[in-house]
C-alpha cells in the first residue's frame, strides 16, 4: 500500500475462499495483525457454515508462517500450503484479485480508504 488509510492502516490482507469464491479484506496497521484476522476468519467459517477449513495457501511470508499459526493449523487439522516464491502464477486466484483491485481503485487512494468510502 502506498500510503496510510484514513484509519492509519498500511496493509491489506485478502482472504479468498476457493470453494465459494468469496473474498474478504482486512485493513492492517502492521503485518503482524494478520495472524489474529486469519484465526478469527477460520473460526468464523467453521462456526457459521459448519464446514472444516481443509487447507490454507499463502506465499510464505513470515506473518503467515508464525509458529503459533502453525500450531493453530495443526490443532485444527488444517494443511498449510506454500506457493513457490516469486512465481505469482502458482497463486493465481489471489494474484489476479490483487491485480484487479489495484487496477480498479483510484490511484490516489489506499485500499482501506476505498473501503471506507464504499462501506461508509
Tab-separated table of C-alpha atoms in Angstrom:
chain	number	residue	atom	x	y	z
A	1	UNK	CA	0.000	0.000	0.000
A	2	UNK	CA	1.440	3.384	-0.989
A	3	UNK	CA	0.082	5.451	1.905
A	4	UNK	CA	-1.815	5.076	5.145
A	5	UNK	CA	-5.596	4.954	5.102
A	6	UNK	CA	-7.726	7.437	6.986
A	7	UNK	CA	-7.754	4.968	9.889
A	8	UNK	CA	-3.958	4.530	9.824
A	9	UNK	CA	-3.837	1.164	8.048
A	10	UNK	CA	-0.943	0.392	5.716
A	11	UNK	CA	-1.646	-3.167	4.559
A	12	UNK	CA	-4.497	-5.146	3.079
A	13	UNK	CA	-4.962	-8.820	3.982
A	14	UNK	CA	-7.062	-10.553	1.335
A	15	UNK	CA	-8.585	-13.952	2.168
A	16	UNK	CA	-10.186	-15.922	-0.669
A	17	UNK	CA	-12.390	-18.959	-0.152
A	18	UNK	CA	-11.679	-21.109	-3.204
A	19	UNK	CA	-14.823	-23.212	-2.695
A	20	UNK	CA	-17.261	-20.279	-2.842
A	21	UNK	CA	-15.144	-17.585	-4.497
A	22	UNK	CA	-15.936	-15.273	-1.581
A	23	UNK	CA	-13.267	-12.661	-0.809
A	24	UNK	CA	-12.768	-10.869	2.489
A	25	UNK	CA	-10.348	-7.999	3.020
A	26	UNK	CA	-8.930	-6.707	6.285
A	27	UNK	CA	-7.086	-3.402	6.742
A	28	UNK	CA	-3.965	-3.805	8.888
A	29	UNK	CA	-1.770	-1.231	10.598
A	30	UNK	CA	1.092	-3.716	10.911
A	31	UNK	CA	1.612	-7.055	9.184
A	32	UNK	CA	1.654	-8.926	12.486
A	33	UNK	CA	-2.096	-8.227	12.841
A	34	UNK	CA	-2.730	-10.728	10.046
A	35	UNK	CA	-2.383	-13.711	12.408
A	36	UNK	CA	-5.338	-12.605	14.525
A	37	UNK	CA	-7.531	-11.960	11.467
A	38	UNK	CA	-6.652	-15.355	9.968
A	39	UNK	CA	-7.565	-17.162	13.195
A	40	UNK	CA	-10.839	-15.237	13.539
A	41	UNK	CA	-11.783	-15.845	9.909
A	42	UNK	CA	-11.128	-19.598	10.087
A	43	UNK	CA	-13.080	-19.865	13.348
A	44	UNK	CA	-15.973	-17.863	11.871
A	45	UNK	CA	-16.162	-20.036	8.741
A	46	UNK	CA	-16.086	-23.262	10.731
A	47	UNK	CA	-18.736	-21.999	13.170
A	48	UNK	CA	-21.127	-20.186	10.817
A	49	UNK	CA	-21.074	-22.662	7.941
A	50	UNK	CA	-20.301	-25.913	9.801
A	51	UNK	CA	-17.536	-26.556	7.271
A	52	UNK	CA	-13.987	-27.525	8.079
A	53	UNK	CA	-11.200	-25.459	6.534
A	54	UNK	CA	-9.009	-28.069	4.844
A	55	UNK	CA	-6.018	-26.021	3.760
A	56	UNK	CA	-4.518	-22.542	3.818
A	57	UNK	CA	-2.363	-21.446	0.893
A	58	UNK	CA	-0.057	-18.456	1.161
A	59	UNK	CA	3.116	-17.027	-0.324
A	60	UNK	CA	5.368	-17.984	2.587
A	61	UNK	CA	5.606	-14.510	4.098
A	62	UNK	CA	6.702	-14.543	7.752
A	63	UNK	CA	3.410	-13.188	9.050
A	64	UNK	CA	1.594	-16.228	7.588
A	65	UNK	CA	4.042	-18.831	8.891
A	66	UNK	CA	4.490	-17.983	12.561
A	67	UNK	CA	4.973	-20.855	14.986
A	68	UNK	CA	1.723	-20.032	16.787
A	69	UNK	CA	-0.217	-20.077	13.496
A	70	UNK	CA	1.411	-23.400	12.585
A	71	UNK	CA	0.266	-24.832	15.927
A	72	UNK	CA	-3.233	-23.467	15.288
A	73	UNK	CA	-3.298	-25.165	11.871
A	74	UNK	CA	-2.123	-28.445	13.418
A	75	UNK	CA	-4.745	-28.282	16.184
A	76	UNK	CA	-7.493	-27.599	13.627
A	77	UNK	CA	-6.241	-30.256	11.184
A	78	UNK	CA	-5.542	-27.646	8.505
A	79	UNK	CA	-2.899	-28.335	5.869
A	80	UNK	CA	-0.584	-25.403	5.182
A	81	UNK	CA	0.456	-24.960	1.538
A	82	UNK	CA	3.132	-22.515	0.452
A	83	UNK	CA	3.381	-21.261	-3.115
A	84	UNK	CA	6.691	-21.038	-4.969
A	85	UNK	CA	8.489	-17.752	-4.167
A	86	UNK	CA	8.338	-15.136	-6.949
A	87	UNK	CA	6.114	-17.399	-9.103
A	88	UNK	CA	2.872	-15.452	-8.908
A	89	UNK	CA	1.066	-17.810	-11.286
A	90	UNK	CA	1.154	-20.550	-8.601
A	91	UNK	CA	-1.261	-18.465	-6.523
A	92	UNK	CA	-3.248	-17.211	-9.493
A	93	UNK	CA	-6.604	-16.541	-7.840
A	94	UNK	CA	-5.162	-14.237	-5.180
A	95	UNK	CA	-2.708	-12.535	-7.532
A	96	UNK	CA	-5.467	-11.870	-10.064
A	97	UNK	CA	-7.754	-10.426	-7.365
A	98	UNK	CA	-4.979	-8.112	-6.146
A	99	UNK	CA	-4.148	-7.032	-9.708
A	100	UNK	CA	-7.815	-6.317	-10.479
A	101	UNK	CA	-8.177	-4.385	-7.236
A	102	UNK	CA	-5.129	-2.228	-7.946
A	103	UNK	CA	-6.363	-1.553	-11.456
A	104	UNK	CA	-9.917	-0.592	-10.415
A	105	UNK	CA	-9.256	1.672	-7.431
A	106	UNK	CA	-8.398	5.379	-7.665
A	107	UNK	CA	-4.612	5.808	-7.801
A	108	UNK	CA	-4.547	8.422	-5.028
A	109	UNK	CA	-6.418	6.235	-2.517
A	110	UNK	CA	-5.072	3.464	-0.341
A	111	UNK	CA	-7.057	0.184	-0.333
A	112	UNK	CA	-8.504	0.880	3.092
A	113	UNK	CA	-9.576	4.400	2.114
A	114	UNK	CA	-11.548	2.979	-0.807
A	115	UNK	CA	-13.227	0.509	1.549
A	116	UNK	CA	-14.191	3.264	3.971
A	117	UNK	CA	-15.715	5.336	1.196
A	118	UNK	CA	-17.632	2.396	-0.273
A	119	UNK	CA	-18.752	0.907	3.017
A	120	UNK	CA	-19.444	4.171	4.830
